[in-house]
mmCIF file of C-alpha atoms in Angstrom:
data_model
loop_
_atom_site.group_PDB
_atom_site.id
_atom_site.type_symbol
_atom_site.label_atom_id
_atom_site.label_comp_id
_atom_site.label_asym_id
_atom_site.label_seq_id
_atom_site.Cartn_x
_atom_site.Cartn_y
_atom_site.Cartn_z
ATOM 1 C CA MET A 1 -0.072 0.050 -0.066
ATOM 2 C CA LYS A 2 2.860 2.269 0.979
ATOM 3 C CA SER A 3 4.659 1.590 -2.513
ATOM 4 C CA VAL A 4 1.548 2.739 -4.520
ATOM 5 C CA ILE A 5 1.097 6.018 -2.225
ATOM 6 C CA LEU A 6 4.740 6.605 -3.307
ATOM 7 C CA ILE A 7 4.437 5.788 -6.797
ATOM 8 C CA LEU A 8 1.394 8.404 -7.322
ATOM 9 C CA THR A 9 3.055 10.871 -5.196
ATOM 10 C CA LEU A 10 6.053 10.729 -7.605
ATOM 11 C CA PHE A 11 3.763 10.854 -10.837
ATOM 12 C CA PHE A 12 2.058 13.965 -9.725
ATOM 13 C CA CYS A 13 5.411 15.673 -8.738
ATOM 14 C CA ILE A 14 6.971 14.866 -12.125
ATOM 15 C CA ARG A 15 3.565 16.276 -13.649
ATOM 16 C CA THR A 16 3.921 19.390 -11.919
ATOM 17 C CA LEU A 17 7.411 20.003 -12.746
ATOM 18 C CA LEU A 18 6.832 19.160 -16.633
ATOM 19 C CA SER A 19 3.808 21.499 -16.561
ATOM 20 C CA ALA A 20 5.752 24.255 -14.868
ATOM 21 C CA GLU A 21 8.073 24.223 -17.901
ATOM 22 C CA ASN A 22 5.321 24.640 -20.456
ATOM 23 C CA GLY A 23 3.418 28.072 -21.253
ATOM 24 C CA VAL A 24 0.134 28.838 -23.111
ATOM 25 C CA ILE A 25 -0.383 30.734 -25.966
ATOM 26 C CA SER A 26 -3.973 32.096 -26.193
ATOM 27 C CA GLY A 27 -5.855 34.954 -28.194
ATOM 28 C CA LYS A 28 -8.597 36.107 -30.316
ATOM 29 C CA LEU A 29 -8.584 36.738 -34.205
ATOM 30 C CA TYR A 30 -10.695 39.518 -35.508
ATOM 31 C CA ASN A 31 -11.546 41.419 -38.829
ATOM 32 C CA GLU A 32 -9.381 44.484 -39.215
ATOM 33 C CA GLN A 33 -11.995 46.470 -40.680
ATOM 34 C CA THR A 34 -15.247 45.366 -38.781
ATOM 35 C CA ASN A 35 -13.772 43.971 -35.647
ATOM 36 C CA LYS A 36 -15.813 40.827 -36.071
ATOM 37 C CA PRO A 37 -14.298 37.590 -35.107
ATOM 38 C CA VAL A 38 -12.387 35.462 -37.456
ATOM 39 C CA ALA A 39 -13.799 31.645 -36.884
ATOM 40 C CA TYR A 40 -12.141 28.662 -38.578
ATOM 41 C CA ALA A 41 -8.576 30.072 -39.247
ATOM 42 C CA ASN A 42 -5.657 27.711 -38.751
ATOM 43 C CA LEU A 43 -2.782 28.704 -36.403
ATOM 44 C CA ILE A 44 0.518 26.891 -37.114
ATOM 45 C CA VAL A 45 3.809 27.035 -35.029
ATOM 46 C CA LYS A 46 6.293 27.295 -37.673
ATOM 47 C CA ASP A 47 8.857 24.447 -38.177
ATOM 48 C CA SER A 48 6.560 22.232 -36.051
ATOM 49 C CA TYR A 49 3.373 19.964 -36.025
ATOM 50 C CA LEU A 50 1.741 21.752 -33.269
ATOM 51 C CA GLY A 51 -1.069 24.350 -33.734
ATOM 52 C CA ALA A 52 -4.653 25.037 -33.182
ATOM 53 C CA SER A 53 -7.876 26.569 -34.850
ATOM 54 C CA SER A 54 -10.205 29.313 -33.970
ATOM 55 C CA ASP A 55 -13.547 28.740 -32.635
ATOM 56 C CA GLU A 56 -16.725 30.656 -33.680
ATOM 57 C CA SER A 57 -15.778 33.292 -31.402
ATOM 58 C CA GLY A 58 -12.312 33.822 -32.715
ATOM 59 C CA THR A 59 -10.395 32.403 -29.990
ATOM 60 C CA PHE A 60 -7.708 29.849 -29.559
ATOM 61 C CA THR A 61 -5.274 28.291 -26.956
ATOM 62 C CA ILE A 62 -1.876 26.307 -27.879
ATOM 63 C CA GLN A 63 0.129 24.745 -25.030
ATOM 64 C CA LEU A 64 3.838 25.116 -25.778
ATOM 65 C CA PRO A 65 7.288 24.421 -24.072
ATOM 66 C CA ALA A 66 9.139 27.469 -23.070
ATOM 67 C CA GLY A 67 11.037 29.146 -25.882
ATOM 68 C CA LYS A 68 10.717 31.514 -28.719
ATOM 69 C CA TYR A 69 8.362 30.710 -31.617
ATOM 70 C CA ILE A 70 6.860 32.151 -34.930
ATOM 71 C CA LEU A 71 3.336 31.536 -34.923
ATOM 72 C CA GLN A 72 1.590 31.485 -38.628
ATOM 73 C CA ILE A 73 -2.181 32.217 -39.277
ATOM 74 C CA TYR A 74 -3.875 30.971 -42.483
ATOM 75 C CA HIS A 75 -7.648 31.514 -43.818
ATOM 76 C CA VAL A 76 -8.981 31.374 -47.025
ATOM 77 C CA VAL A 77 -10.691 34.743 -46.861
ATOM 78 C CA TYR A 78 -7.853 36.716 -45.216
ATOM 79 C CA TYR A 79 -3.984 37.505 -46.178
ATOM 80 C CA PRO A 80 -1.577 34.887 -44.133
ATOM 81 C CA LYS A 81 0.277 36.164 -41.015
ATOM 82 C CA GLU A 82 3.273 35.622 -38.938
ATOM 83 C CA ILE A 83 3.792 36.842 -35.437
ATOM 84 C CA PRO A 84 7.001 36.184 -33.084
ATOM 85 C CA VAL A 85 5.740 34.888 -29.546
ATOM 86 C CA THR A 86 7.874 34.269 -26.503
ATOM 87 C CA VAL A 87 6.796 31.676 -24.226
ATOM 88 C CA THR A 88 7.752 31.701 -20.645
ATOM 89 C CA PRO A 89 7.504 28.524 -18.322
ATOM 90 C CA GLY A 90 4.379 28.728 -16.351
ATOM 91 C CA GLN A 91 2.889 31.803 -18.004
ATOM 92 C CA LYS A 92 0.202 32.629 -20.218
ATOM 93 C CA VAL A 93 0.661 34.792 -23.388
ATOM 94 C CA CYS A 94 -2.512 36.568 -24.611
ATOM 95 C CA LEU A 95 -2.604 37.852 -28.171
ATOM 96 C CA SER A 96 -5.113 39.874 -30.170
ATOM 97 C CA ILE A 97 -4.505 39.514 -33.939
ATOM 98 C CA ALA A 98 -6.197 41.590 -36.388
ATOM 99 C CA LEU A 99 -6.370 40.099 -39.919
ATOM 100 C CA GLU A 100 -6.663 42.033 -43.250
ATOM 101 C CA GLU A 101 -9.530 40.935 -45.634
ATOM 102 C CA LYS A 102 -8.250 39.742 -48.991
ATOM 103 C CA THR A 103 -9.278 42.293 -51.914
ATOM 104 C CA GLU A 104 -8.472 40.850 -55.435
ATOM 105 C CA GLN A 105 -8.785 43.135 -58.438
ATOM 106 C CA LEU A 106 -10.354 41.157 -61.189
ATOM 107 C CA GLY A 107 -10.391 42.262 -64.896
ATOM 108 C CA VAL A 108 -13.576 42.865 -67.005
ATOM 109 C CA ILE A 109 -15.865 39.911 -67.264
ATOM 110 C CA THR A 110 -18.323 39.706 -70.331
ATOM 111 C CA VAL A 111 -21.098 37.247 -70.074
ATOM 112 C CA GLN A 112 -22.468 36.435 -73.623
ATOM 113 C CA ALA A 113 -25.142 33.944 -74.525
ATOM 114 C CA GLU A 114 -27.351 33.366 -77.801
ATOM 115 C CA ARG A 115 -30.739 33.944 -77.755
ATOM 116 C CA ASN A 116 -32.678 30.641 -77.831
ATOM 117 C CA ALA A 117 -35.336 31.579 -80.252
ATOM 118 C CA ALA A 118 -38.326 29.762 -80.762
ATOM 119 C CA PRO A 119 -38.332 28.190 -84.412
ATOM 120 C CA SER A 120 -40.725 30.088 -86.647
ATOM 121 C CA HIS A 121 -39.928 28.510 -90.107
ATOM 122 C CA PHE A 122 -40.601 24.573 -90.832
ATOM 123 C CA ALA A 123 -39.531 23.207 -94.015
ATOM 124 C CA LEU A 124 -41.359 20.049 -94.871
ATOM 125 C CA LYS A 125 -41.209 17.454 -97.964
ATOM 126 C CA PRO A 126 -44.338 15.770 -99.259
ATOM 127 C CA TYR A 127 -42.917 12.066 -98.512
ATOM 128 C CA SER A 128 -43.066 13.316 -94.816
ATOM 129 C CA VAL A 129 -46.640 14.477 -95.084
ATOM 130 C CA ILE A 130 -47.699 10.975 -97.003
ATOM 131 C CA ASN A 131 -45.779 8.821 -94.565
ATOM 132 C CA ALA A 132 -47.411 10.869 -91.323
ATOM 133 C CA PRO A 133 -50.188 8.702 -89.482
ATOM 134 C CA ALA A 134 -53.147 9.748 -91.004
ATOM 135 C CA VAL A 135 -56.835 8.348 -91.035
ATOM 136 C CA GLY A 136 -58.068 8.424 -94.279
ATOM 137 C CA GLU A 137 -56.410 10.965 -96.695
ATOM 138 C CA PRO A 138 -52.669 12.522 -96.017
ATOM 139 C CA ASP A 139 -53.044 16.409 -95.472
ATOM 140 C CA VAL A 140 -50.443 19.102 -95.315
ATOM 141 C CA VAL A 141 -52.830 21.139 -92.908
ATOM 142 C CA ARG A 142 -53.346 18.292 -90.357
ATOM 143 C CA VAL A 143 -49.608 17.505 -90.210
ATOM 144 C CA ALA A 144 -49.110 21.413 -89.778
ATOM 145 C CA ALA A 145 -51.086 20.899 -86.762
ATOM 146 C CA MET A 146 -48.374 18.829 -85.200
ATOM 147 C CA LEU A 147 -45.902 21.658 -84.846
ATOM 148 C CA PRO A 148 -45.242 23.989 -82.265
ATOM 149 C CA GLY A 149 -47.358 27.160 -82.000
ATOM 150 C CA ILE A 150 -50.043 25.635 -84.666
ATOM 151 C CA MET A 151 -53.521 24.026 -83.460
ATOM 152 C CA GLN A 152 -56.712 22.782 -85.317
ATOM 153 C CA ASN A 153 -59.841 23.655 -84.226
ATOM 154 C CA ASN A 154 -61.329 20.212 -84.733
ATOM 155 C CA ASP A 155 -60.867 17.063 -86.620
ATOM 156 C CA TYR A 156 -63.566 17.669 -89.293
ATOM 157 C CA ARG A 157 -62.367 21.058 -90.933
ATOM 158 C CA ALA A 158 -58.807 21.565 -92.277
ATOM 159 C CA GLU A 159 -58.587 25.013 -90.959
ATOM 160 C CA LEU A 160 -55.478 26.025 -88.763
ATOM 161 C CA ASN A 161 -55.060 28.618 -85.811
ATOM 162 C CA ILE A 162 -51.153 29.916 -85.791
ATOM 163 C CA ARG A 163 -50.194 31.616 -82.605
ATOM 164 C CA GLY A 164 -53.603 32.379 -81.642
ATOM 165 C CA GLY A 165 -54.738 33.799 -84.916
ATOM 166 C CA HIS A 166 -57.900 33.165 -86.905
ATOM 167 C CA ALA A 167 -58.070 30.656 -89.538
ATOM 168 C CA ASP A 168 -58.937 33.088 -92.097
ATOM 169 C CA GLN A 169 -55.430 34.754 -91.031
ATOM 170 C CA THR A 170 -53.515 32.122 -92.687
ATOM 171 C CA GLN A 171 -52.270 32.496 -96.308
ATOM 172 C CA PHE A 172 -52.133 29.518 -98.753
ATOM 173 C CA LEU A 173 -49.777 29.600 -101.732
ATOM 174 C CA LEU A 174 -49.172 27.282 -104.241
ATOM 175 C CA ASP A 175 -46.119 28.972 -106.486
ATOM 176 C CA GLY A 176 -46.575 31.877 -105.420
ATOM 177 C CA ILE A 177 -50.526 32.105 -106.291
ATOM 178 C CA GLU A 178 -52.753 32.427 -103.245
ATOM 179 C CA VAL A 179 -55.348 29.635 -102.913
ATOM 180 C CA PHE A 180 -58.536 30.761 -100.956
ATOM 181 C CA HIS A 181 -60.127 27.608 -100.631
ATOM 182 C CA PRO A 182 -57.534 24.833 -99.863
ATOM 183 C CA GLN A 183 -60.248 22.242 -98.533
ATOM 184 C CA HIS A 184 -62.722 19.942 -99.962
ATOM 185 C CA LEU A 185 -65.689 18.536 -98.603
ATOM 186 C CA GLN A 186 -66.706 21.676 -96.707
ATOM 187 C CA GLY A 187 -63.174 21.753 -94.885
ATOM 188 C CA MET A 188 -62.956 17.884 -94.332
ATOM 189 C CA PHE A 189 -59.819 17.111 -96.628
ATOM 190 C CA GLY A 190 -57.120 19.564 -98.060
ATOM 191 C CA ALA A 191 -57.037 20.320 -101.703
ATOM 192 C CA PHE A 192 -53.361 19.870 -102.273
ATOM 193 C CA ASN A 193 -52.234 16.861 -104.294
ATOM 194 C CA LEU A 194 -49.036 15.973 -102.244
ATOM 195 C CA TRP A 195 -47.735 13.763 -105.287
ATOM 196 C CA ALA A 196 -47.272 16.868 -107.048
ATOM 197 C CA MET A 197 -45.792 18.679 -104.543
ATOM 198 C CA GLU A 198 -41.853 19.208 -104.283
ATOM 199 C CA ASN A 199 -41.420 21.544 -101.086
ATOM 200 C CA ILE A 200 -43.853 22.863 -98.212
ATOM 201 C CA ASP A 201 -42.627 25.751 -96.277
ATOM 202 C CA ILE A 202 -44.709 26.993 -93.213
ATOM 203 C CA TYR A 203 -44.024 30.342 -91.473
ATOM 204 C CA THR A 204 -45.450 30.941 -87.921
ATOM 205 C CA ALA A 205 -43.565 34.289 -87.461
ATOM 206 C CA ARG A 206 -41.000 36.524 -89.295
ATOM 207 C CA PHE A 207 -42.539 36.304 -92.698
ATOM 208 C CA PRO A 208 -39.934 37.183 -95.349
ATOM 209 C CA ALA A 209 -41.014 40.354 -97.443
ATOM 210 C CA GLU A 210 -42.252 38.130 -100.472
ATOM 211 C CA TYR A 211 -44.990 36.748 -98.491
ATOM 212 C CA ALA A 212 -47.275 39.417 -97.045
ATOM 213 C CA GLY A 213 -50.845 39.673 -96.811
ATOM 214 C CA ARG A 214 -51.678 37.863 -93.514
ATOM 215 C CA LEU A 215 -51.504 38.270 -89.987
ATOM 216 C CA SER A 216 -50.885 34.552 -88.739
ATOM 217 C CA GLY A 217 -49.097 32.482 -90.704
ATOM 218 C CA ILE A 218 -47.928 31.584 -94.268
ATOM 219 C CA ILE A 219 -48.132 28.023 -95.828
ATOM 220 C CA ALA A 220 -46.334 28.197 -99.002
ATOM 221 C CA LEU A 221 -46.368 25.026 -101.559
ATOM 222 C CA GLU A 222 -43.924 24.553 -104.457
ATOM 223 C CA SER A 223 -45.008 22.241 -106.959
ATOM 224 C CA LYS A 224 -42.819 19.723 -108.937
ATOM 225 C CA ARG A 225 -41.327 19.914 -112.156
ATOM 226 C CA PRO A 226 -41.004 17.452 -114.890
ATOM 227 C CA THR A 227 -38.168 15.050 -114.867
ATOM 228 C CA LYS A 228 -36.325 13.158 -117.681
ATOM 229 C CA GLU A 229 -36.955 10.224 -116.259
ATOM 230 C CA ALA A 230 -40.432 8.613 -116.911
ATOM 231 C CA TYR A 231 -42.338 7.168 -114.228
ATOM 232 C CA THR A 232 -45.870 6.338 -112.985
ATOM 233 C CA LYS A 233 -47.155 6.089 -109.574
ATOM 234 C CA ALA A 234 -50.725 5.075 -108.299
ATOM 235 C CA ASN A 235 -52.020 5.470 -104.791
ATOM 236 C CA LEU A 236 -55.205 3.941 -103.055
ATOM 237 C CA SER A 237 -56.416 4.908 -99.926
ATOM 238 C CA LEU A 238 -59.693 4.661 -97.790
ATOM 239 C CA LEU A 239 -60.990 7.568 -99.201
ATOM 240 C CA SER A 240 -59.427 8.178 -102.649
ATOM 241 C CA MET A 241 -57.490 6.745 -105.683
ATOM 242 C CA GLY A 242 -54.752 8.805 -107.438
ATOM 243 C CA LEU A 243 -52.283 8.657 -110.151
ATOM 244 C CA ALA A 244 -48.988 10.714 -110.995
ATOM 245 C CA LEU A 245 -46.920 10.268 -114.322
ATOM 246 C CA THR A 246 -44.006 11.954 -116.043
ATOM 247 C CA ARG A 247 -43.188 11.746 -119.655
ATOM 248 C CA GLN A 248 -40.821 13.200 -122.214
ATOM 249 C CA TRP A 249 -41.010 13.916 -125.908
ATOM 250 C CA GLY A 250 -38.059 15.732 -127.336
ATOM 251 C CA ASN A 251 -37.574 18.826 -125.314
ATOM 252 C CA THR A 252 -40.986 18.710 -123.998
ATOM 253 C CA SER A 253 -41.737 17.234 -120.739
ATOM 254 C CA LEU A 254 -44.887 16.595 -118.933
ATOM 255 C CA LEU A 255 -46.169 15.809 -115.194
ATOM 256 C CA PHE A 256 -49.838 14.931 -114.770
ATOM 257 C CA ALA A 257 -50.990 14.176 -111.320
ATOM 258 C CA ALA A 258 -54.698 13.456 -110.356
ATOM 259 C CA ARG A 259 -56.860 11.922 -107.635
ATOM 260 C CA ARG A 260 -60.624 11.502 -107.031
ATOM 261 C CA THR A 261 -62.618 10.056 -104.019
ATOM 262 C CA TYR A 262 -64.991 7.325 -104.256
ATOM 263 C CA LEU A 263 -67.136 8.173 -101.335
ATOM 264 C CA ASP A 264 -70.202 8.801 -103.782
ATOM 265 C CA LEU A 265 -69.831 5.462 -105.006
ATOM 266 C CA ILE A 266 -69.915 3.829 -101.905
ATOM 267 C CA ALA A 267 -72.668 5.933 -100.819
ATOM 268 C CA ARG A 268 -74.760 4.926 -103.743
ATOM 269 C CA MET A 269 -74.261 1.367 -103.235
ATOM 270 C CA LEU A 270 -75.269 1.501 -99.686
ATOM 271 C CA ASN A 271 -78.382 3.359 -100.420
ATOM 272 C CA SER A 272 -79.802 3.027 -103.957
ATOM 273 C CA LYS A 273 -82.177 6.106 -103.521
ATOM 274 C CA ILE A 274 -79.621 8.499 -103.744
ATOM 275 C CA SER A 275 -79.138 9.547 -107.446
ATOM 276 C CA TYR A 276 -76.632 10.949 -109.415
ATOM 277 C CA ASN A 277 -78.133 14.274 -109.331
ATOM 278 C CA SER A 278 -78.544 14.579 -105.681
ATOM 279 C CA THR A 279 -77.843 17.483 -103.972
ATOM 280 C CA ILE A 280 -75.629 15.549 -101.631
ATOM 281 C CA ASN A 281 -72.184 15.937 -102.701
ATOM 282 C CA LEU A 282 -69.766 13.257 -101.560
ATOM 283 C CA PHE A 283 -66.913 13.210 -103.744
ATOM 284 C CA TYR A 284 -64.031 15.609 -105.139
ATOM 285 C CA TRP A 285 -61.267 15.279 -107.476
ATOM 286 C CA CYS A 286 -58.295 17.459 -108.526
ATOM 287 C CA ASN A 287 -55.704 17.288 -111.200
ATOM 288 C CA PHE A 288 -52.330 19.173 -111.601
ATOM 289 C CA CYS A 289 -50.617 19.447 -114.926
ATOM 290 C CA CYS A 290 -47.141 20.742 -115.395
ATOM 291 C CA CYS A 291 -45.439 21.004 -119.389
ATOM 292 C CA SER A 292 -42.069 22.612 -119.772
ATOM 293 C CA CYS A 293 -40.346 23.197 -122.975
ATOM 294 C CA LYS A 294 -36.661 23.694 -123.089
ATOM 295 C CA LYS A 295 -35.767 26.479 -125.533
ATOM 296 C CA CYS A 296 -31.713 26.664 -124.957
ATOM 297 C CA PHE A 297 -29.815 25.779 -122.334
ATOM 298 C CA ILE A 298 -30.664 28.032 -119.971
ATOM 299 C CA CYS A 299 -34.466 29.076 -120.947
ATOM 300 C CA TYR A 300 -37.293 26.885 -119.938
ATOM 301 C CA ILE A 301 -41.294 27.590 -120.722
ATOM 302 C CA TYR A 302 -43.479 26.412 -117.672
ATOM 303 C CA LEU A 303 -47.255 26.104 -118.276
ATOM 304 C CA ILE A 304 -48.960 24.898 -114.989
ATOM 305 C CA SER A 305 -52.474 24.105 -114.708
ATOM 306 C CA CYS A 306 -54.305 23.257 -111.193
ATOM 307 C CA TYR A 307 -57.758 22.566 -111.268
ATOM 308 C CA SER A 308 -59.996 21.350 -107.963
ATOM 309 C CA SER A 309 -63.713 20.602 -107.435
#
């Protein structure tokens, strides 16, 4: 028992002697301009692994053996700083350290971005309209209704409202000539034969100067021209049948396309009381003809005829 007491006594004596040889550095960090405490700064004793960090109130405490030291202070927002410190055994050194906030002079920063304007021009090809899902007859008007900014009043009339405008504010052009009634059967079907068309341009805003006269939108169609290659195409749908052909004789070429519905024939088969002179008009037909004549290497004469009923 006596040996245990002796060992404990020696331990506390040695600890007291060792602590008497150490000193303490404590202090507070603050902003030089605002006098606000600087929190989370790193304090390192130069050429050693000893150090500490300031708390939220900016205070810190470091226990060191007696001697002379250089205290280094680092913070991401403030300039680094070094302070010489002399530690006396058994004494406490109190410091009040002001830190200067970093100010960086930046050059001129220019932020540029391209305006992401909504598309106002759509270029379609007839084959994309023909291959689009449709009930009955392919129609450029119904395909245009799928584009942004364009809507169709209902499924029974081929009329378009472009960007909130009324249907009569949309201009239809065929080879630069205005088409006033581009529908068949009171607006159920479009009047344009897609087998005879080459390009379809739809403008919903910012019309070119050549297209004037409407407030809402422009749908401009360009017809095909006869080619040297002869071909014949026939198509049959739920509502109509059509034929398109191209022929060439010397310097003269011909493109002919026609289509006709057979709703009237089916109606008469279902109801024999409907006569051919009935006021119920269930059919439409249209044809397109383009004849070109080559006069010289750079001169062509085109005769275009389009009829729709």
